[in-house]
Coordinates of C-alpha atoms in Angstrom, one line a residue:
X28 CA 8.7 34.4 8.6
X29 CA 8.1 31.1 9.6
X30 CA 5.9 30.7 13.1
X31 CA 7.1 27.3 15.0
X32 CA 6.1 26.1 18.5
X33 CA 8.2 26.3 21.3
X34 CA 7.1 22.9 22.2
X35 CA 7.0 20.8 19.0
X36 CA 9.5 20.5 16.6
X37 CA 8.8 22.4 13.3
X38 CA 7.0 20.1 10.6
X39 CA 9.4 22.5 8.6
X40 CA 13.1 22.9 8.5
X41 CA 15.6 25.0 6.5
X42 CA 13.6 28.5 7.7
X43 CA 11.7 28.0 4.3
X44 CA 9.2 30.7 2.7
X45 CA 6.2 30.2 0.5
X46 CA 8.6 30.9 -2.7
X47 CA 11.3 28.2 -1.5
X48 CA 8.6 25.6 -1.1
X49 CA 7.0 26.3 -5.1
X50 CA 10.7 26.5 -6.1
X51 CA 12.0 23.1 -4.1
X52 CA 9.1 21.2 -5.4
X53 CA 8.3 22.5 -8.8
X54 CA 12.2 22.2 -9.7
X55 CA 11.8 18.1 -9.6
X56 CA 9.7 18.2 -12.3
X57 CA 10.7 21.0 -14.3
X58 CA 14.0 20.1 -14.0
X59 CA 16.0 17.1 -16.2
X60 CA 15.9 13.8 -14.5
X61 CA 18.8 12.9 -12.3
X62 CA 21.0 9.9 -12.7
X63 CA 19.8 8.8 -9.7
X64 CA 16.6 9.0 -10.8
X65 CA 17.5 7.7 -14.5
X66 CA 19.4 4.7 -12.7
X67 CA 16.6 3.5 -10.7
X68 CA 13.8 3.9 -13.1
X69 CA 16.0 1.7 -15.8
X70 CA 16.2 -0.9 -13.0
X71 CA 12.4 -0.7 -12.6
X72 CA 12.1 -1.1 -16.2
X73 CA 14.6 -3.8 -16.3
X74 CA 12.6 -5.9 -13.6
X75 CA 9.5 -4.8 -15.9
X76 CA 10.5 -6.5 -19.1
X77 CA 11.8 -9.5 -17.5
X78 CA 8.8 -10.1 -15.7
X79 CA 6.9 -9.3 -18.5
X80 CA 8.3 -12.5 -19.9
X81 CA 6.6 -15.3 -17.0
X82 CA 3.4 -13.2 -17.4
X83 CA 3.4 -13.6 -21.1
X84 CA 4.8 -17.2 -20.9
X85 CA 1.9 -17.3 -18.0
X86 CA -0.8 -16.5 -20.2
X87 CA 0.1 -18.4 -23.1
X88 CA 0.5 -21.4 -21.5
X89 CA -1.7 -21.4 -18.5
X90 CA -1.3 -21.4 -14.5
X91 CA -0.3 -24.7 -14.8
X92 CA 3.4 -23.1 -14.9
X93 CA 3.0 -22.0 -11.2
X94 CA 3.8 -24.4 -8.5
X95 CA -0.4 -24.8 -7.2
X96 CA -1.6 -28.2 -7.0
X97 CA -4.5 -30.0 -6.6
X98 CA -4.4 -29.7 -2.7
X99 CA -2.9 -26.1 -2.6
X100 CA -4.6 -24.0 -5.2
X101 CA -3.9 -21.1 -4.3
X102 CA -0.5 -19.7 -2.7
X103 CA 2.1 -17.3 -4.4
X104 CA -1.4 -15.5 -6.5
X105 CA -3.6 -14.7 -3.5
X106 CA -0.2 -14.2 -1.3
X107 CA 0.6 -11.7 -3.5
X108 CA -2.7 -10.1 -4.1
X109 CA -3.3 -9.7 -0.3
X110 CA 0.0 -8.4 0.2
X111 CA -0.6 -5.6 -2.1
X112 CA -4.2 -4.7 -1.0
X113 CA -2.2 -4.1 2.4
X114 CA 0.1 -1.8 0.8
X115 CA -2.3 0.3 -0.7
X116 CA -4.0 0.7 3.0
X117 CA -1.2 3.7 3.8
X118 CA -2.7 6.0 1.6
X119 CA -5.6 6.6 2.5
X120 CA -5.0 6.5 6.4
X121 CA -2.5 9.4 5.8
X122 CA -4.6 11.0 3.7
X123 CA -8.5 10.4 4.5
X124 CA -8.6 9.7 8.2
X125 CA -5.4 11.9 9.6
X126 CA -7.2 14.9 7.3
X127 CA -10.2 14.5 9.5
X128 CA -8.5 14.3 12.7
X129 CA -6.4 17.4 11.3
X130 CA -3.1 15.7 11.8
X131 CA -0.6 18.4 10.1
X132 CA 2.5 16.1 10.2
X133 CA 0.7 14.4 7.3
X134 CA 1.1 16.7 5.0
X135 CA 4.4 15.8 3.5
X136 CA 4.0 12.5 2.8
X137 CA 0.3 12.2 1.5
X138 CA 0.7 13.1 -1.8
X139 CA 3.2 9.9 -2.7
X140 CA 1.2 7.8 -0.2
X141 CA -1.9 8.3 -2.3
X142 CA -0.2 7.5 -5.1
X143 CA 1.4 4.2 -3.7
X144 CA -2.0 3.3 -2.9
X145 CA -3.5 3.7 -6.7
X146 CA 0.2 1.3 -7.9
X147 CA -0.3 -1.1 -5.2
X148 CA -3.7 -1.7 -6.0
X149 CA -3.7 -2.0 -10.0
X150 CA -0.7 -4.5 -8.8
X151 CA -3.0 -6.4 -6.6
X152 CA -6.0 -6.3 -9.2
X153 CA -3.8 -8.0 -11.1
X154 CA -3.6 -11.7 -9.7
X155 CA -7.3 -12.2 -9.7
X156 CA -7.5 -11.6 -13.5
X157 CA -4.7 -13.5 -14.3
X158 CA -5.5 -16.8 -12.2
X159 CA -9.2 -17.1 -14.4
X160 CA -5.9 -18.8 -16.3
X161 CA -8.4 -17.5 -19.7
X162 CA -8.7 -13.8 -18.2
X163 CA -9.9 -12.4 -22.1
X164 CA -12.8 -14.3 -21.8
X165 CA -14.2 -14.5 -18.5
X166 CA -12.6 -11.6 -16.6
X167 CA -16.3 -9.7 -17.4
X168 CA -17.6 -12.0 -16.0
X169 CA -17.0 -10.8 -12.1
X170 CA -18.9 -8.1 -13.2
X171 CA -23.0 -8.3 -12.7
X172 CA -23.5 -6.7 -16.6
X173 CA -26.6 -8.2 -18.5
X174 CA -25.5 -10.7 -20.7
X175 CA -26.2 -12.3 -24.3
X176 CA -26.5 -15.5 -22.5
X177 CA -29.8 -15.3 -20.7
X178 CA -30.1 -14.4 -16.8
X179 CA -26.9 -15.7 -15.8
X180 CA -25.5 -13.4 -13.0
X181 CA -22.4 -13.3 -10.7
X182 CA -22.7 -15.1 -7.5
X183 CA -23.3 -12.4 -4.9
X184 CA -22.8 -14.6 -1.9
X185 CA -19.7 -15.0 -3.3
X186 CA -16.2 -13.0 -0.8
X187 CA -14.4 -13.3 -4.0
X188 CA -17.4 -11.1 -5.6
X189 CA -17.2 -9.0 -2.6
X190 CA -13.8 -8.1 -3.5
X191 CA -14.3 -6.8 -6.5
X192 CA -16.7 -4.4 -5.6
X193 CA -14.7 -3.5 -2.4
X194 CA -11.3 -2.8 -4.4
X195 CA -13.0 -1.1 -7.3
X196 CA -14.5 1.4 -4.8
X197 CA -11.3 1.2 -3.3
X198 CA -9.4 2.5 -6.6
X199 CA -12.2 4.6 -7.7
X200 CA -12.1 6.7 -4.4
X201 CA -8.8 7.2 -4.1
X202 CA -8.3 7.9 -7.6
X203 CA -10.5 10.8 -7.6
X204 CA -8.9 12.0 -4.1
X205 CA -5.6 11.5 -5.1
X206 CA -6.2 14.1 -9.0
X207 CA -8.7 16.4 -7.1
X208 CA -5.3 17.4 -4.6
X209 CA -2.8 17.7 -7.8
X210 CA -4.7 20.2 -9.0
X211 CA -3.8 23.6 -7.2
X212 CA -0.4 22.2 -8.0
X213 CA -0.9 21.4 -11.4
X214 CA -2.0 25.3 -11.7
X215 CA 1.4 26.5 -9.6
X216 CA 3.5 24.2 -12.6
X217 CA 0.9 25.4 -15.2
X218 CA 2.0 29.0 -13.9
X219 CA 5.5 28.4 -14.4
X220 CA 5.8 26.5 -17.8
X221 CA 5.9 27.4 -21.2
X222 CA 5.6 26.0 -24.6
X223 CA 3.7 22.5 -24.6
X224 CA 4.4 21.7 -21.1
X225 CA 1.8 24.8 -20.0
X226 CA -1.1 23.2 -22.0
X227 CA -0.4 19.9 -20.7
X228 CA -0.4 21.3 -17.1
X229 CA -3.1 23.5 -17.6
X230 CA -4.9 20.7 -19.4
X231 CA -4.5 18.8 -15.7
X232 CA -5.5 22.0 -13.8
X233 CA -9.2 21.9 -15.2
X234 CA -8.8 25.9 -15.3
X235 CA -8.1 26.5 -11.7
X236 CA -8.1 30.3 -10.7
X237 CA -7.3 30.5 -7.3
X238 CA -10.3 32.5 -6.3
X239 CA -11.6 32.1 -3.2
X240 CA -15.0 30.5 -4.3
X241 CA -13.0 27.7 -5.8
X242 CA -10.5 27.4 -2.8
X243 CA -14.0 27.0 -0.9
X244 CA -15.0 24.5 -2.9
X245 CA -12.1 22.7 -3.4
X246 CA -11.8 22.2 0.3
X247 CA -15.5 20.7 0.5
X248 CA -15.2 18.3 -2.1
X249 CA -11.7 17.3 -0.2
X250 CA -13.6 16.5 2.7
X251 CA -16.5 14.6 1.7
X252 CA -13.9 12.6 -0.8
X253 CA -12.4 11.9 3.0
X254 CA -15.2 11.1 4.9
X255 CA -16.1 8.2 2.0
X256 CA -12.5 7.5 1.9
X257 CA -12.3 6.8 5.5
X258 CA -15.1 4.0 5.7
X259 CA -13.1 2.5 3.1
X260 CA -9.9 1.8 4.9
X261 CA -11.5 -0.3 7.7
X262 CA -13.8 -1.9 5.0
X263 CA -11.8 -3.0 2.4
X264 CA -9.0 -5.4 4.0
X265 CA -11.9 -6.4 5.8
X266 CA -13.5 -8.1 3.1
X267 CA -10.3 -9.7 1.6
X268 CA -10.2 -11.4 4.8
X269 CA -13.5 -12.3 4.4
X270 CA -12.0 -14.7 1.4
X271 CA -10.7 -17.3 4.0
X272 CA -13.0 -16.1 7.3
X273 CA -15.9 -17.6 5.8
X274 CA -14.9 -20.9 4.4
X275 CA -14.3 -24.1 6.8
X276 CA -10.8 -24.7 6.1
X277 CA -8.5 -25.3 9.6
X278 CA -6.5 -21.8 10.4
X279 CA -9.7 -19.7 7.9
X280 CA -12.2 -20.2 9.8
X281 CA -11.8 -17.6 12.6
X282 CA -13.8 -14.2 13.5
X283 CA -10.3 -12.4 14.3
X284 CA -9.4 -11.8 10.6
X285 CA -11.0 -9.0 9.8
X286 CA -9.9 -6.3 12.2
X287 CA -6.1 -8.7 12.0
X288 CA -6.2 -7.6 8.4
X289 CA -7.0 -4.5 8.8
X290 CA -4.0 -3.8 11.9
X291 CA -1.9 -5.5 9.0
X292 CA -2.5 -3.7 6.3
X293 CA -1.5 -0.5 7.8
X294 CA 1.4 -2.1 9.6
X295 CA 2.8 -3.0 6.1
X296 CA 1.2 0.1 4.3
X297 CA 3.3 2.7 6.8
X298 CA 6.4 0.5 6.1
X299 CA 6.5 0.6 2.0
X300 CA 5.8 4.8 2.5
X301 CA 9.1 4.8 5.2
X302 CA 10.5 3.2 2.1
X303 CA 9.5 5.2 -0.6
X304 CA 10.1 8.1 1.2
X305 CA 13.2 7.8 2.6
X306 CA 14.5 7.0 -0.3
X307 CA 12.9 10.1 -2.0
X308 CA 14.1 12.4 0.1
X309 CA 17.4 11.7 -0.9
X310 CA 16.8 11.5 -4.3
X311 CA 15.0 14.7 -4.5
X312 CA 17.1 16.6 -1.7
X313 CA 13.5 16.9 0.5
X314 CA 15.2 16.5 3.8
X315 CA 13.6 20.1 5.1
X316 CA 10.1 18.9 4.1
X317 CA 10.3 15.1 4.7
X318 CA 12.4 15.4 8.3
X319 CA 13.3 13.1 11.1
X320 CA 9.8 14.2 12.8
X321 CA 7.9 12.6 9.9
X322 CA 9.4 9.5 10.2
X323 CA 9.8 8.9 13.9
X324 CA 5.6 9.6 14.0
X325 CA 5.2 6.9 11.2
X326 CA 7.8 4.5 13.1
X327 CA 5.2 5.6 16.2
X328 CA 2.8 4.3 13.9
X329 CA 4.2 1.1 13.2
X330 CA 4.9 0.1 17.1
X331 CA 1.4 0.2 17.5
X332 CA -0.3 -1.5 14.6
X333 CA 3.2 -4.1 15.1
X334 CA 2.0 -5.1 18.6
X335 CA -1.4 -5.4 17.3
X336 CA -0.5 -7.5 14.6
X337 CA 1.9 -9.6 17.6
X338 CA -1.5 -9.5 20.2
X339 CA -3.5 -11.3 17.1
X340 CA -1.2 -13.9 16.3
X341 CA -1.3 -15.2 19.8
X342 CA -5.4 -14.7 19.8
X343 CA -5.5 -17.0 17.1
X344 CA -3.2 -19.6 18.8
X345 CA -5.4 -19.3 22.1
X346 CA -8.7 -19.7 20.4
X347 CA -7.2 -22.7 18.6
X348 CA -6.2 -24.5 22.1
X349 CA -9.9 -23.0 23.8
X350 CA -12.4 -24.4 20.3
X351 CA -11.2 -28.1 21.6
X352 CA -11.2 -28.9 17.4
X353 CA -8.5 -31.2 16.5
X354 CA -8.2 -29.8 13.3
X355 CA -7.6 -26.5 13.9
X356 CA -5.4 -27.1 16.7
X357 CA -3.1 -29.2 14.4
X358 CA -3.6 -26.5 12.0
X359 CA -1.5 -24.3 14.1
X360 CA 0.8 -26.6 15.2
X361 CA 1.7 -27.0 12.1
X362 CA 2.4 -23.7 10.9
X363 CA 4.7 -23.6 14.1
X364 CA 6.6 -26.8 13.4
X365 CA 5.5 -28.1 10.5
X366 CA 7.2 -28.1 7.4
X367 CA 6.7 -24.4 6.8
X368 CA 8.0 -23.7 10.5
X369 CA 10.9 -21.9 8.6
X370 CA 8.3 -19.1 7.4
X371 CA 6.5 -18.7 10.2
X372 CA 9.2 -18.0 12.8
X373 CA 10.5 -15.6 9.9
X374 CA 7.0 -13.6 10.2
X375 CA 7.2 -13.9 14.0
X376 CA 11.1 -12.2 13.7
X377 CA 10.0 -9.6 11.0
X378 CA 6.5 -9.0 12.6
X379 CA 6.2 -9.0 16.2
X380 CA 9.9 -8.7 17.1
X381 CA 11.6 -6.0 14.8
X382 CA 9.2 -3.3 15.0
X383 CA 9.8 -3.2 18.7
X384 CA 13.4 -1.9 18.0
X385 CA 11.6 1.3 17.2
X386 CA 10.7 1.7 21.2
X387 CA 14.1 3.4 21.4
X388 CA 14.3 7.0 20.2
X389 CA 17.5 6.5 18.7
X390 CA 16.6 3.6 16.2
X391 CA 13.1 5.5 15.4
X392 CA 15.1 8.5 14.5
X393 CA 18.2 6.9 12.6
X394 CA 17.6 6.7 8.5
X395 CA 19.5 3.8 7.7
X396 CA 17.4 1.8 11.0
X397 CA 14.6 2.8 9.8
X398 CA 14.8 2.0 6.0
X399 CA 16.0 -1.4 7.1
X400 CA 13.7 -2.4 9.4
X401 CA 10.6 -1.4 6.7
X402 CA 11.8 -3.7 4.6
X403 CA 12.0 -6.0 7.5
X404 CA 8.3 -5.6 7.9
X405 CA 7.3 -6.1 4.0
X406 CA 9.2 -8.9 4.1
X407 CA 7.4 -10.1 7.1
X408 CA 3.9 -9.1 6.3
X409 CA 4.5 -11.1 2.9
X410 CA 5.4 -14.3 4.7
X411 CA 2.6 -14.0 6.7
X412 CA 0.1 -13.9 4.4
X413 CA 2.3 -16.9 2.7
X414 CA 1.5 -18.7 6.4
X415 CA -2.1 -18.2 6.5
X416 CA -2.7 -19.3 3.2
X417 CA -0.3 -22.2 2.2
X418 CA -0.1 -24.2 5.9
X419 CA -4.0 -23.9 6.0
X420 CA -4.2 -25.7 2.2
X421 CA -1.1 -28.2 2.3
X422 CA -2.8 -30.2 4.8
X423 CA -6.2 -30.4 5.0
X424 CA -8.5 -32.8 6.6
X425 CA -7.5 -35.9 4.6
X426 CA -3.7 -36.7 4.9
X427 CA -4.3 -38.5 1.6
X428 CA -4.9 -35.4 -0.1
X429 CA -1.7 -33.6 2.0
X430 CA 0.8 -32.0 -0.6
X431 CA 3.5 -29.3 -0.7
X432 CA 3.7 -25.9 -2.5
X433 CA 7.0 -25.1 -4.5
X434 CA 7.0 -22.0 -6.2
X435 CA 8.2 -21.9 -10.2
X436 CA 10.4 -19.5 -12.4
X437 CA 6.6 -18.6 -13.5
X438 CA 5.5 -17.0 -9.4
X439 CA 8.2 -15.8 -9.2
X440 CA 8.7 -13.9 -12.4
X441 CA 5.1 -12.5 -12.5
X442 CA 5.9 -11.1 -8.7
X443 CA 8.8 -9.6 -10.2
X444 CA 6.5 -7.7 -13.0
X445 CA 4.7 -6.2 -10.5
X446 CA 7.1 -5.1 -8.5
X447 CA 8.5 -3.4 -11.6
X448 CA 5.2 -2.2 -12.5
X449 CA 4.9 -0.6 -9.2
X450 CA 8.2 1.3 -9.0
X451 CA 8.0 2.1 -12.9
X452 CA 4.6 4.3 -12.1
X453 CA 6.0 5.7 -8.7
X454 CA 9.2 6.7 -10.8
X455 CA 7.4 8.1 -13.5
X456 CA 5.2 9.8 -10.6
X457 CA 7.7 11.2 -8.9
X458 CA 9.6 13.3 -11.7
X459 CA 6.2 14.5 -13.7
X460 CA 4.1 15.1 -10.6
X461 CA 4.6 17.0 -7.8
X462 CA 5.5 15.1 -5.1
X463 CA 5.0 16.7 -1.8
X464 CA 1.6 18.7 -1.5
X465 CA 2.7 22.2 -2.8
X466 CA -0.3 24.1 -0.8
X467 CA -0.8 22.0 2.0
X468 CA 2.9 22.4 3.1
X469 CA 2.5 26.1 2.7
X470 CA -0.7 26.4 4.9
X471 CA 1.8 25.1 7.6
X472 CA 4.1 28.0 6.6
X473 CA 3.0 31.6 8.6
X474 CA 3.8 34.8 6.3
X475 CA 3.8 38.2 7.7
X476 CA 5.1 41.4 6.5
X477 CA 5.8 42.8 9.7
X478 CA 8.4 41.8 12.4
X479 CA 8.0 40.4 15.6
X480 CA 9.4 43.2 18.1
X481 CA 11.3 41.4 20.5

């Protein structure tokens, strides 16, 4: 029997019973791949190998086959980088912080959130290593490890040091979050496999029992894993922003970017799991576990970090005007009507004005709408990163020294291999692993042997 209130709306459709829910999960990966699936994993694979190609050609050659310049060096890498870091913010909200405030509606979608947030950010870690143009011999070098070559040590004044350590935590954390909830599922699929597949599932279940003592602990180590989690998502966007907050470049140079990053990240982070799990629950057939309820709350989610996002962009223009600094007021001038006007009014339309669509129930509730507009706000949330970071550079303080960005076959292809690095892992993800959270759903789910007597 499943127990609903008679004021919300169940988290649970389809009248589903602790069996249905092992058997609707545990079929996707048990179960031979779809051509659905097949289809978009060879797409994935395709965008893969052909970006493979610019990063090879990239690090053969050198950066010098991207479009940077003296004057702007850095744009498509550190847009890119950024971007991702945002993306990987989603996870760990869902999972960390709405676990503490014992939000239940996240239950569904945690699981492939988490594991967005470990793709995104092996994307992201990516762009740093391969901009040292030589990454096979210096990429140690970000890390403070005693060396051959006397006391020579990593600059730890140094935001781009920072970063490391942030996004390493980052990973690390949610890594170890993200395995320690497979397991109870691993030990359902372990349960139901035979031949090879049970020792490779029961490898992955570290020998869980089920007994209460390890249910006990399993739930103790879930919540200090969230609690160190939690700190994590304020702290680490807020140190990428630290990158351009703490230099004196025009448009960098501002105190709002660290909680604007932040607001951002999730903003962008929400959209890319309404993507990914829209279009998983058709694949799969999860419509009864991943419903309209879950997706109008995320959509809820994405007014308000929208609006933030909107309320910053104007902060920034007004503390421009109010500093009385030339340069910083040109600085935004130009990113309104400057050459690269064309990309900002493109992340003022994906940013500030699309997400309010979702103020009407019937857009926030609509699938197609919904799966539109969340690629409306990646786009958006990619351009303005691509804002900040290119109209700051391309003019500086010396108009001698002014210079545009064009992007090559090169940023663009090495974009594209991590897009299909990305959706090649979530793929491969989503038919070995289980992808909804097998006994969190349940604990939603009310058995009883006897019946109600009306």
């Amino acid at each position: 029997m499943q127990v609903t209130s008679s004021v919300r709306d169940p988290l649970i459709t389809g009248g589903k019973t602790l069996k249905d829910v092992t058997h609707d999960i545990s079929r996707q990966v048990e179960g031979k791949p779809s051509m659905s699936w097949l289809l978009a994993f060879l797409v994935s694979v395709g965008a893969l190998a052909l970006g493979f190609i610019a990063l090879a050609a990239t690090l053969w050659e050198g950066i010098g086959m991207w479009g940077l310049n003296k004057t702007v060096g850095w744009a498509w890498d550190i847009t890119n980088f950024v971007w991702w870091v945002g993306i990987g913010h989603a996870g760990t909200l869902i999972s960390a912080v709405l676990l503490l405030f014992r939000q239940k509606w996240r239950m569904a979608i945690n699981r492939a959130a988490e594991a967005m947030t470990i793709f995104a950010v092996i994307c992201a870690a990516m762009f740093p290593i391969i901009h040292m143009g030589r990454p096979w011999l210096g990429a140690y070098w970000a890390l403070p490890l005693p060396n051959t070559f006397g006391s020579l040590w990593v600059n730890f004044n140094s935001p781009l040091l920072w970063d490391v350590f942030a996004i390493s935590t980052y990973f690390s954390v949610s890594l170890v979050f993200w395995y320690v909830s497979l397991v109870p599922d691993f030990a359902t699929i372990r349960d139901r496999a035979t031949g090879i597949r049970k020792s490779i599932y029961g490898a992955l279940a570290l020998g869980w029992d089920g007994a209460a003592k390890t249910w006990s602990r399993f739930e103790t180590v879930a919540l200090i894993l969230a609690g160190l989690a939690t700190p994590l998502v304020l702290s680490v966007h807020t140190i990428v922003s630290f990158d351009f907050a703490t230099s004196v470049i025009p448009g960098w140079h501002t105190t709002i970017f660290p909680p604007y990053f932040v607001a951002g990240a999730i903003f962008s982070g929400f959209a890319m799991v309404l993507t990914l799990m829209i279009v998983t629950r058709k694949v799969f057939h999860l419509e009864d576990y991943i419903t309209i309820g879950h997706i109008e709350l995320m959509n809820i989610v994405i007014i308000i970090t929208g609006s933030i996002v909107g309320i910053a962009y104007i902060t920034e223009f007004f503390m421009a005007w109010y500093s009385g600094v030339a340069a910083e007021q040109y600085a935004f001038m130009n990113r309104m009507f400057g050459p690269y006007a064309w990309a900002y009014w493109i992340m003022m339309t994906c940013n500030v004005i699309s997400p309010q669509l979702f103020w009407f129930k019937k857009i926030r509730t609509s699938i197609v709408a919904t799966f539109i507009l969340s690629l409306v706000v990646n786009t958006g949330m990619w351009f303005e990163r691509f804002v900040i970071i290119v109209t700051s550079l391309h003019r500086d303080f010396l108009p001698s020294s002014w210079a545009m960005f064009y992007p090559t076959l090169s940023d663009v292809g090495v974009y594209l291999f991590t897009f299909g690095l990305f959706f090649t892992f979530f793929f491969l993800f989503a038919k070995f692993f289980p992808v909804i959270n097998m006994f969190e759903v349940k604990s939603i789910l009310k058995s009883s042997s006897k019946k109600i007597n009306k």
